[in-house]
Coordinates of C-alpha atoms in Angstrom, one line a residue:
M23 CA 21.9 8.9 -35.4
V24 CA 19.3 6.2 -36.1
P25 CA 20.9 2.8 -37.0
S26 CA 19.7 1.7 -40.4
E27 CA 19.7 -2.0 -39.3
R28 CA 17.0 -1.1 -36.8
R29 CA 14.8 0.5 -39.6
E30 CA 15.0 -2.6 -41.7
R31 CA 14.7 -5.3 -39.0
S32 CA 11.1 -5.7 -37.9
H33 CA 8.0 -6.8 -39.8
G34 CA 5.0 -5.2 -38.1
R35 CA 6.4 -5.7 -34.5
I36 CA 8.4 -3.4 -32.4
R37 CA 10.0 -3.8 -28.9
V38 CA 8.8 -1.1 -26.5
A39 CA 10.1 -0.7 -23.0
T40 CA 9.2 1.5 -20.0
Y41 CA 11.9 1.9 -17.3
N42 CA 12.1 4.0 -14.2
V43 CA 15.9 4.5 -14.0
H44 CA 16.1 6.2 -10.6
G45 CA 18.5 8.9 -11.7
C46 CA 20.7 6.0 -13.2
R47 CA 21.6 5.2 -9.6
G48 CA 21.7 1.4 -9.1
T49 CA 21.0 -0.6 -6.0
D50 CA 24.7 -0.6 -5.4
G51 CA 24.7 3.2 -5.1
R52 CA 26.6 3.8 -8.3
V53 CA 25.3 6.4 -10.8
D54 CA 26.0 5.0 -14.3
P55 CA 23.9 5.9 -17.4
S56 CA 25.9 3.5 -19.5
R57 CA 24.6 0.6 -17.4
I58 CA 21.0 1.7 -18.3
A59 CA 21.9 1.9 -22.0
E60 CA 23.4 -1.6 -21.7
V61 CA 20.2 -3.0 -20.2
L62 CA 18.1 -1.5 -23.0
T63 CA 20.6 -2.7 -25.7
A64 CA 20.5 -6.2 -24.3
L65 CA 16.7 -6.1 -24.6
R66 CA 17.0 -4.9 -28.2
V67 CA 14.6 -2.1 -27.5
D68 CA 13.2 0.0 -30.4
V69 CA 11.3 2.6 -28.4
A70 CA 11.9 3.3 -24.7
A71 CA 10.2 5.6 -22.2
L72 CA 12.4 6.4 -19.2
Q73 CA 11.4 8.1 -16.0
E74 CA 13.5 9.8 -13.3
L75 CA 16.3 11.1 -15.4
D76 CA 18.7 13.9 -14.3
S77 CA 20.1 16.7 -16.4
G78 CA 22.7 19.0 -15.0
R79 CA 22.2 17.9 -11.4
S80 CA 25.1 17.9 -9.0
R81 CA 24.2 14.5 -7.7
S82 CA 24.7 13.1 -11.2
G83 CA 27.9 15.0 -12.0
G84 CA 26.0 17.5 -14.1
L85 CA 25.4 14.9 -16.9
D86 CA 22.5 15.0 -19.3
Q87 CA 21.5 11.4 -18.7
A88 CA 18.9 11.1 -21.5
R89 CA 21.4 12.4 -24.0
A90 CA 24.1 10.1 -22.7
I91 CA 21.9 7.0 -23.0
A92 CA 20.5 8.0 -26.4
S93 CA 24.1 8.6 -27.7
H94 CA 25.3 5.3 -26.4
M95 CA 22.4 3.5 -28.2
R96 CA 22.5 5.8 -31.3
M97 CA 18.9 6.7 -30.8
D98 CA 16.8 9.8 -31.3
F99 CA 15.4 11.2 -28.0
H100 CA 13.3 13.9 -26.4
F101 CA 13.5 14.9 -22.7
H102 CA 10.9 16.7 -20.6
A103 CA 12.0 18.3 -17.4
V104 CA 9.2 18.2 -14.8
H105 CA 11.3 19.7 -11.9
Q106 CA 14.1 22.2 -11.5
I107 CA 16.4 21.1 -8.7
Q108 CA 20.0 21.3 -7.5
G109 CA 20.9 23.6 -10.4
G110 CA 19.6 21.1 -12.9
E111 CA 16.5 19.3 -14.1
Y112 CA 14.7 16.0 -13.4
G113 CA 12.2 14.4 -15.7
N114 CA 11.2 11.8 -18.3
A115 CA 12.4 10.9 -21.9
I116 CA 11.4 9.0 -24.9
L117 CA 14.1 7.3 -27.0
S118 CA 13.5 5.8 -30.5
A119 CA 15.5 3.9 -33.1
W120 CA 13.4 5.8 -35.7
P121 CA 12.9 9.6 -36.2
L122 CA 11.1 11.1 -33.3
R123 CA 9.1 14.4 -33.2
R124 CA 8.1 16.0 -29.9
V125 CA 4.5 17.0 -30.0
Q126 CA 3.7 18.1 -26.4
A127 CA 5.2 18.2 -23.0
A128 CA 3.5 19.7 -20.0
P129 CA 3.0 19.3 -16.2
L130 CA 0.2 17.3 -14.7
P131 CA -1.7 18.4 -11.6
S132 CA 0.3 17.4 -8.5
L133 CA 0.0 17.5 -4.7
G134 CA 3.6 16.9 -4.0
E135 CA 6.6 16.3 -6.3
P136 CA 5.9 17.8 -9.7
R137 CA 4.8 15.4 -12.4
G138 CA 4.3 15.6 -16.1
A139 CA 3.7 13.9 -19.4
L140 CA 5.6 13.8 -22.7
W141 CA 4.1 13.1 -26.1
A142 CA 6.2 12.3 -29.2
S143 CA 5.4 10.9 -32.6
V144 CA 7.6 8.0 -33.9
A145 CA 8.0 7.8 -37.7
L146 CA 7.9 4.1 -38.3
P147 CA 8.2 2.8 -41.9
G148 CA 4.6 3.1 -43.3
T149 CA 3.0 4.7 -40.3
N150 CA 3.4 7.0 -37.3
V151 CA 2.7 5.9 -33.8
E152 CA 2.1 8.3 -30.9
I153 CA 4.0 7.6 -27.7
I154 CA 3.0 9.2 -24.4
T155 CA 4.9 8.6 -21.2
T156 CA 4.3 9.7 -17.7
H157 CA 5.3 9.1 -14.1
L158 CA 2.2 9.4 -11.9
G159 CA 2.2 10.5 -8.2
L160 CA 2.5 8.6 -5.0
R161 CA -1.0 9.5 -3.6
R162 CA -4.2 8.0 -4.7
R163 CA -6.0 11.3 -5.0
E164 CA -3.1 12.8 -6.9
R165 CA -3.1 9.9 -9.4
A166 CA -6.8 10.3 -9.9
M167 CA -6.2 14.0 -10.8
Q168 CA -3.4 13.1 -13.2
V169 CA -5.3 10.3 -14.9
S170 CA -8.3 12.7 -15.4
A171 CA -6.0 15.3 -17.0
L172 CA -4.4 12.6 -19.3
L173 CA -7.9 11.5 -20.5
G174 CA -8.9 15.1 -21.0
P175 CA -9.0 17.4 -24.1
Q176 CA -5.3 18.5 -23.8
W177 CA -4.0 14.9 -24.0
L178 CA -5.7 11.6 -25.0
N179 CA -9.0 13.1 -25.9
S180 CA -7.6 15.9 -28.0
P181 CA -8.7 16.0 -31.7
D182 CA -5.0 15.5 -32.7
L183 CA -4.7 12.2 -30.8
R184 CA -8.2 10.7 -30.3
K185 CA -8.1 8.4 -33.3
K186 CA -4.4 7.9 -33.9
P187 CA -2.4 4.7 -33.1
T188 CA -1.2 5.3 -29.5
I189 CA 1.0 3.7 -26.9
L190 CA 0.8 5.0 -23.3
L191 CA 3.5 3.8 -21.0
G192 CA 5.4 4.7 -17.9
D193 CA 5.6 4.3 -14.1
F194 CA 2.0 4.7 -13.0
N195 CA 2.8 4.0 -9.3
A196 CA -0.4 2.0 -9.5
V197 CA -1.1 -1.7 -9.3
P198 CA -3.5 -3.4 -11.7
W199 CA -6.4 -3.3 -9.2
S200 CA -6.0 0.4 -8.4
M201 CA -8.6 3.0 -9.5
A202 CA -5.9 4.8 -11.6
Y203 CA -5.0 1.7 -13.6
R204 CA -8.6 0.6 -14.0
T205 CA -9.7 4.0 -15.3
L206 CA -7.0 4.0 -17.9
A207 CA -7.7 0.4 -18.8
R208 CA -11.3 1.4 -19.8
H209 CA -9.8 3.5 -22.6
F210 CA -6.8 1.3 -23.6
H211 CA -5.8 -2.3 -24.2
S212 CA -3.3 -3.8 -21.9
A213 CA -1.6 -7.2 -21.6
L214 CA -1.1 -7.9 -17.9
S215 CA 1.6 -10.5 -17.4
K216 CA 1.0 -12.5 -14.3
G217 CA 4.0 -12.9 -12.1
A218 CA 5.8 -9.9 -13.7
P219 CA 6.1 -7.2 -11.0
T220 CA 8.7 -4.5 -11.6
F221 CA 9.4 -3.0 -8.1
P222 CA 11.6 -3.2 -6.1
S223 CA 14.2 -4.6 -8.5
Q224 CA 16.0 -6.7 -6.0
F225 CA 12.9 -8.6 -5.0
A226 CA 10.1 -7.4 -7.2
L227 CA 6.6 -7.5 -5.6
L228 CA 4.6 -4.7 -7.2
K229 CA 3.6 -4.1 -10.8
L230 CA 3.8 -0.3 -11.0
D231 CA 5.1 0.1 -14.6
H232 CA 2.7 -0.5 -17.5
V233 CA 2.3 -0.4 -21.3
M234 CA -1.2 0.2 -22.9
T235 CA -2.3 0.7 -26.5
R236 CA -5.2 1.8 -28.6
N237 CA -6.3 2.5 -32.2
G238 CA -4.2 -0.2 -33.8
P239 CA -1.1 -1.2 -31.9
R240 CA -1.6 -4.5 -30.1
I241 CA 0.5 -6.0 -27.3
V242 CA 1.4 -9.5 -28.2
S243 CA 3.4 -10.3 -25.1
Q244 CA 5.4 -8.6 -22.4
E245 CA 8.2 -9.6 -20.0
V246 CA 10.1 -8.3 -17.0
P247 CA 13.7 -9.6 -17.3
Q248 CA 15.3 -10.3 -13.9
R249 CA 18.9 -11.3 -14.7
P250 CA 21.3 -9.9 -12.0
P251 CA 22.5 -6.9 -14.1
F252 CA 18.9 -5.8 -14.5
R253 CA 18.3 -6.0 -10.8
T254 CA 21.3 -3.8 -10.1
A255 CA 21.0 -1.0 -12.6
S256 CA 17.9 0.7 -11.0
D257 CA 15.4 0.2 -8.2
H258 CA 12.8 -0.7 -10.9
L259 CA 13.1 -3.5 -13.4
P260 CA 12.4 -2.7 -17.1
L261 CA 9.1 -3.8 -18.6
L262 CA 9.5 -4.9 -22.3
A263 CA 6.4 -5.3 -24.5
H264 CA 6.3 -6.8 -28.0
V265 CA 3.8 -4.7 -29.9
D266 CA 2.2 -5.3 -33.3
V267 CA 1.6 -2.1 -35.2
D268 CA -1.1 -1.9 -37.9
A269 CA 0.0 -0.8 -41.3
Y270 CA 3.6 -1.2 -40.4

């Protein structure tokens, strides 16, 4: 269910977050999807991209974590499993306070742990915005392959997406001076916030999580909240961006 108060609230600006939730396992060792939902609710998030979610895995009690978080927040969602493991799945999700249509979900080239990307279209009042989330690999060569795939004809350079309002976000495992980040930044706008690293959550040093836009949406500001509950819920901190959306 999509809360009607969310649909009526904003005037051209939405709150978008990317958050690596680490299987909803906090730095205290406790697995608790409701704690992730509480973090996102406290940030008044309209659209969220989540990475490292479990579904049906024994380590997480067999729970569908994306569904549990979306249900708690009364949001629409889509989950993409990138890995089959422990009798369950592991992957990424997009949640939205507005109706959400899954367009594409597919693996990306990987040298180690499987990686993928998820594309969904969010039906905002007056316009649609395309949301793509990903979780890039740990190796530089692997990230280069994945960025090349994302910028190719199956994804960001496809006829169906090339000119549409788009927000790309996720855990890139790449700092702003890395080749992977700089390659994406040549095609997107970003709003780097100095002094806003996201990992590790207890003492954040590295800015690995990013939000980028093109073809209309514009990042006005972004923040990395660091209150104690946010430092405990996952090994990453959430990145929140305030995005102006054209024609919205």
